[in-house]
PDB file of C-alpha atoms in Angstrom:
ATOM      1  CA  MET A   1       0.339   0.380   0.075  1.00 57.00           C
ATOM      2  CA  CYS A   2       1.428   3.355  -1.127  1.00 63.00           C
ATOM      3  CA  LYS A   3       1.065   6.593   1.820  1.00 65.00           C
ATOM      4  CA  LEU A   4       0.726  10.195  -0.084  1.00 61.00           C
ATOM      5  CA  LYS A   5       2.833  11.836   1.810  1.00 60.00           C
ATOM      6  CA  ILE A   6       0.377  15.513   2.798  1.00 64.00           C
ATOM      7  CA  VAL A   7       2.402  19.075   1.784  1.00 71.00           C
ATOM      8  CA  VAL A   8       1.351  21.581   3.896  1.00 78.00           C
ATOM      9  CA  ASP A   9       3.026  24.910   3.225  1.00 89.00           C
ATOM     10  CA  LYS A  10       4.499  26.907   6.000  1.00 94.00           C
ATOM     11  CA  PRO A  11       2.862  30.661   6.201  1.00 94.00           C
ATOM     12  CA  ASP A  12       4.678  33.377   6.232  1.00 93.00           C
ATOM     13  CA  ILE A  13       4.267  35.538   8.924  1.00 94.00           C
ATOM     14  CA  THR A  14       5.305  38.779  10.068  1.00 93.00           C
ATOM     15  CA  PHE A  15       6.879  39.122  13.482  1.00 94.00           C
ATOM     16  CA  TYR A  16       7.186  41.731  16.358  1.00 97.00           C
ATOM     17  CA  GLU A  17       9.398  42.201  19.349  1.00 97.00           C
ATOM     18  CA  ILE A  18       7.836  43.347  22.485  1.00 95.00           C
ATOM     19  CA  ASP A  19       9.870  43.707  25.914  1.00 94.00           C
ATOM     20  CA  ALA A  20       8.995  41.601  29.094  1.00 91.00           C
ATOM     21  CA  GLN A  21       7.902  44.723  30.979  1.00 91.00           C
ATOM     22  CA  THR A  22       5.506  45.824  28.546  1.00 94.00           C
ATOM     23  CA  VAL A  23       3.422  42.106  28.595  1.00 93.00           C
ATOM     24  CA  ARG A  24       3.542  42.623  32.226  1.00 91.00           C
ATOM     25  CA  ASP A  25       1.822  45.918  31.855  1.00 93.00           C
ATOM     26  CA  GLU A  26      -0.440  44.397  29.914  1.00 95.00           C
ATOM     27  CA  LEU A  27      -1.404  41.513  32.173  1.00 94.00           C
ATOM     28  CA  ASP A  28      -1.345  43.827  34.633  1.00 93.00           C
ATOM     29  CA  ASP A  29      -4.308  45.565  32.587  1.00 95.00           C
ATOM     30  CA  LEU A  30      -6.283  42.714  31.850  1.00 94.00           C
ATOM     31  CA  GLY A  31      -6.435  41.949  35.509  1.00 94.00           C
ATOM     32  CA  ILE A  32      -4.832  38.649  34.466  1.00 94.00           C
ATOM     33  CA  GLY A  33      -2.495  36.585  36.620  1.00 91.00           C
ATOM     34  CA  TYR A  34       1.624  35.521  35.646  1.00 87.00           C
ATOM     35  CA  PRO A  35       1.914  33.239  38.653  1.00 78.00           C
ATOM     36  CA  MET A  36       5.869  32.463  37.247  1.00 70.00           C
ATOM     37  CA  TRP A  37       8.083  35.243  36.519  1.00 68.00           C
ATOM     38  CA  LEU A  38       8.169  36.117  32.440  1.00 73.00           C
ATOM     39  CA  TRP A  39      11.309  34.020  31.410  1.00 79.00           C
ATOM     40  CA  ASP A  40      12.238  35.915  28.094  1.00 83.00           C
ATOM     41  CA  THR A  41      13.180  39.319  27.790  1.00 88.00           C
ATOM     42  CA  ASN A  42      11.830  39.661  24.567  1.00 93.00           C
ATOM     43  CA  TYR A  43       8.126  38.115  23.306  1.00 95.00           C
ATOM     44  CA  TYR A  44       7.661  37.987  19.434  1.00 97.00           C
ATOM     45  CA  TYR A  45       4.145  37.645  18.335  1.00 97.00           C
ATOM     46  CA  THR A  46       2.023  38.145  15.138  1.00 97.00           C
ATOM     47  CA  THR A  47      -1.063  39.689  13.504  1.00 97.00           C
ATOM     48  CA  LEU A  48      -4.400  38.358  14.176  1.00 98.00           C
ATOM     49  CA  TRP A  49      -4.437  36.385  10.408  1.00 98.00           C
ATOM     50  CA  GLY A  50      -0.478  34.901  11.596  1.00 98.00           C
ATOM     51  CA  ILE A  51      -1.980  33.414  14.501  1.00 98.00           C
ATOM     52  CA  LYS A  52      -4.832  31.700  12.808  1.00 98.00           C
ATOM     53  CA  GLU A  53      -2.244  30.315   9.961  1.00 97.00           C
ATOM     54  CA  ALA A  54      -0.069  29.679  12.524  1.00 97.00           C
ATOM     55  CA  VAL A  55      -2.449  27.020  14.516  1.00 97.00           C
ATOM     56  CA  LYS A  56      -4.090  25.448  11.200  1.00 95.00           C
ATOM     57  CA  TYR A  57      -0.288  25.206  10.330  1.00 96.00           C
ATOM     58  CA  CYS A  58       0.451  23.170  13.430  1.00 95.00           C
ATOM     59  CA  ARG A  59      -3.140  21.678  13.582  1.00 93.00           C
ATOM     60  CA  LYS A  60      -2.244  20.141   9.953  1.00 93.00           C
ATOM     61  CA  VAL A  61       1.656  19.491  10.119  1.00 93.00           C
ATOM     62  CA  TYR A  62       0.949  17.574  13.566  1.00 87.00           C
ATOM     63  CA  PRO A  63      -2.344  16.003  13.892  1.00 82.00           C
ATOM     64  CA  PHE A  64      -3.226  15.969  17.937  1.00 79.00           C
ATOM     65  CA  PRO A  65      -4.862  13.392  19.787  1.00 74.00           C
ATOM     66  CA  LYS A  66      -7.839  12.932  20.287  1.00 75.00           C
ATOM     67  CA  TYR A  67      -9.334  14.151  23.786  1.00 62.00           C
ATOM     68  CA  GLU A  68      -8.801  11.840  26.575  1.00 65.00           C
ATOM     69  CA  SER A  69     -10.309  12.633  30.111  1.00 74.00           C
ATOM     70  CA  GLU A  70      -7.279  12.370  32.514  1.00 67.00           C
ATOM     71  CA  ILE A  71      -4.887  11.745  30.253  1.00 62.00           C
ATOM     72  CA  MET A  72      -4.957  14.127  26.913  1.00 65.00           C
ATOM     73  CA  ASP A  73      -7.321  16.734  28.057  1.00 73.00           C
ATOM     74  CA  CYS A  74      -7.134  20.594  28.207  1.00 86.00           C
ATOM     75  CA  ASP A  75      -3.891  21.298  29.868  1.00 88.00           C
ATOM     76  CA  ASP A  76      -2.017  18.884  27.710  1.00 90.00           C
ATOM     77  CA  PHE A  77      -3.474  20.288  24.437  1.00 93.00           C
ATOM     78  CA  ALA A  78      -2.477  24.182  25.959  1.00 96.00           C
ATOM     79  CA  ILE A  79       0.939  22.778  26.187  1.00 94.00           C
ATOM     80  CA  LEU A  80       1.181  20.702  23.240  1.00 95.00           C
ATOM     81  CA  MET A  81      -0.674  24.345  21.397  1.00 96.00           C
ATOM     82  CA  LYS A  82       2.005  26.634  23.026  1.00 96.00           C
ATOM     83  CA  GLY A  83       4.976  24.471  22.469  1.00 96.00           C
ATOM     84  CA  LEU A  84       4.512  24.103  18.535  1.00 97.00           C
ATOM     85  CA  MET A  85       3.991  27.378  18.622  1.00 97.00           C
ATOM     86  CA  SER A  86       7.464  28.582  20.135  1.00 95.00           C
ATOM     87  CA  ALA A  87       9.049  25.463  18.032  1.00 96.00           C
ATOM     88  CA  GLU A  88       7.732  26.345  14.434  1.00 96.00           C
ATOM     89  CA  PHE A  89       7.178  29.629  14.611  1.00 97.00           C
ATOM     90  CA  GLY A  90       9.461  31.360  17.623  1.00 96.00           C
ATOM     91  CA  ILE A  91       5.852  32.828  18.987  1.00 97.00           C
ATOM     92  CA  ASN A  92       6.825  33.211  22.551  1.00 94.00           C
ATOM     93  CA  ASP A  93       4.222  35.506  23.663  1.00 96.00           C
ATOM     94  CA  PHE A  94       1.427  32.750  23.387  1.00 96.00           C
ATOM     95  CA  GLY A  95       0.511  31.389  26.843  1.00 94.00           C
ATOM     96  CA  ILE A  96      -1.129  29.044  28.352  1.00 95.00           C
ATOM     97  CA  ALA A  97      -4.031  30.077  30.155  1.00 96.00           C
ATOM     98  CA  LEU A  98      -6.564  28.925  32.697  1.00 95.00           C
ATOM     99  CA  GLY A  99      -9.571  30.212  33.742  1.00 95.00           C
ATOM    100  CA  ASP A 100     -13.629  29.838  33.636  1.00 94.00           C
ATOM    101  CA  THR A 101     -15.587  28.515  30.656  1.00 93.00           C
ATOM    102  CA  PRO A 102     -19.128  27.789  30.035  1.00 91.00           C
ATOM    103  CA  SER A 103     -18.226  24.280  31.033  1.00 88.00           C
ATOM    104  CA  GLY A 104     -15.996  24.982  33.594  1.00 91.00           C
ATOM    105  CA  TYR A 105     -12.500  25.474  34.812  1.00 94.00           C
ATOM    106  CA  HIS A 106     -10.225  25.379  31.678  1.00 92.00           C
ATOM    107  CA  ALA A 107      -6.839  25.408  30.138  1.00 94.00           C
ATOM    108  CA  PHE A 108      -6.602  26.927  26.425  1.00 96.00           C
ATOM    109  CA  ASN A 109      -3.994  29.170  24.938  1.00 97.00           C
ATOM    110  CA  ILE A 110      -3.957  33.468  24.924  1.00 97.00           C
ATOM    111  CA  ALA A 111      -1.634  35.263  22.215  1.00 97.00           C
ATOM    112  CA  ARG A 112      -1.141  38.696  21.453  1.00 97.00           C
ATOM    113  CA  VAL A 113      -1.802  39.777  18.159  1.00 97.00           C
ATOM    114  CA  GLU A 114      -1.350  43.524  17.009  1.00 94.00           C
ATOM    115  CA  ASP A 115      -2.444  45.434  19.763  1.00 93.00           C
ATOM    116  CA  ARG A 116      -4.392  42.813  21.676  1.00 96.00           C
ATOM    117  CA  ARG A 117      -4.717  39.399  22.779  1.00 97.00           C
ATOM    118  CA  VAL A 118      -7.015  36.602  21.772  1.00 97.00           C
ATOM    119  CA  TYR A 119      -7.595  33.433  22.912  1.00 97.00           C
ATOM    120  CA  VAL A 120      -7.139  29.389  21.205  1.00 97.00           C
ATOM    121  CA  GLU A 121      -8.964  26.981  21.761  1.00 95.00           C
ATOM    122  CA  PRO A 122      -6.198  24.213  21.080  1.00 95.00           C
ATOM    123  CA  GLN A 123      -8.603  21.622  20.701  1.00 93.00           C
ATOM    124  CA  THR A 124     -10.345  22.592  18.290  1.00 93.00           C
ATOM    125  CA  GLY A 125      -8.315  25.572  16.618  1.00 95.00           C
ATOM    126  CA  GLU A 126     -10.935  28.271  17.060  1.00 95.00           C
ATOM    127  CA  VAL A 127      -8.983  31.356  17.442  1.00 97.00           C
ATOM    128  CA  PHE A 128     -11.324  34.428  18.600  1.00 96.00           C
ATOM    129  CA  GLU A 129     -11.192  37.641  20.846  1.00 95.00           C
ATOM    130  CA  MET A 130     -11.609  37.820  24.613  1.00 94.00           C
ATOM    131  CA  ASP A 131     -14.345  40.026  25.224  1.00 88.00           C
ATOM    132  CA  ASP A 132     -16.333  37.351  22.518  1.00 81.00           C
ATOM    133  CA  SER A 133     -19.557  36.131  23.353  1.00 78.00           C
ATOM    134  CA  LYS A 134     -17.501  32.729  24.376  1.00 88.00           C
ATOM    135  CA  ASN A 135     -17.731  33.105  27.538  1.00 92.00           C
ATOM    136  CA  TYR A 136     -14.090  32.416  28.432  1.00 94.00           C
ATOM    137  CA  TYR A 137     -12.103  34.032  31.152  1.00 94.00           C
ATOM    138  CA  CYS A 138      -8.667  33.915  31.770  1.00 95.00           C
ATOM    139  CA  GLU A 139      -7.442  34.303  35.315  1.00 94.00           C
ATOM    140  CA  GLN A 140      -3.534  33.215  35.176  1.00 93.00           C
ATOM    141  CA  ILE A 141      -1.300  32.744  32.217  1.00 93.00           C
ATOM    142  CA  VAL A 142       1.967  30.542  32.067  1.00 90.00           C
ATOM    143  CA  MET A 143       4.422  31.968  29.389  1.00 86.00           C
TER     144      MET A 143
END
């Protein structure tokens, strides 16, 4: 049996740089705690289009496993997506978010784009605005 290799072009995204103090100030303004010190001196981010394309790319190149309670659940998906965004694109202003959602306390991702932050649901690849009606609320972030 012959296996077909799927070729996925890596998106050509634009990168921007921000210093750690600005990241801390922005998180403070949003009321988001960062229990671990922000380790990096500089943080790199992209546009909304860039985040959406990077998330799509990671989910195509690395087929995400199926959800399995306690074994491969929300925190595992958030950690996986965080690692892939850093490894594949060098985007380190992309954190693991912990907070409330309509289905209860949850781990998901948060990313800086242009002049704001957006949420990423790593289990589905959806990217949406923080003030969207999805009722996600980030309490803490690990970068």
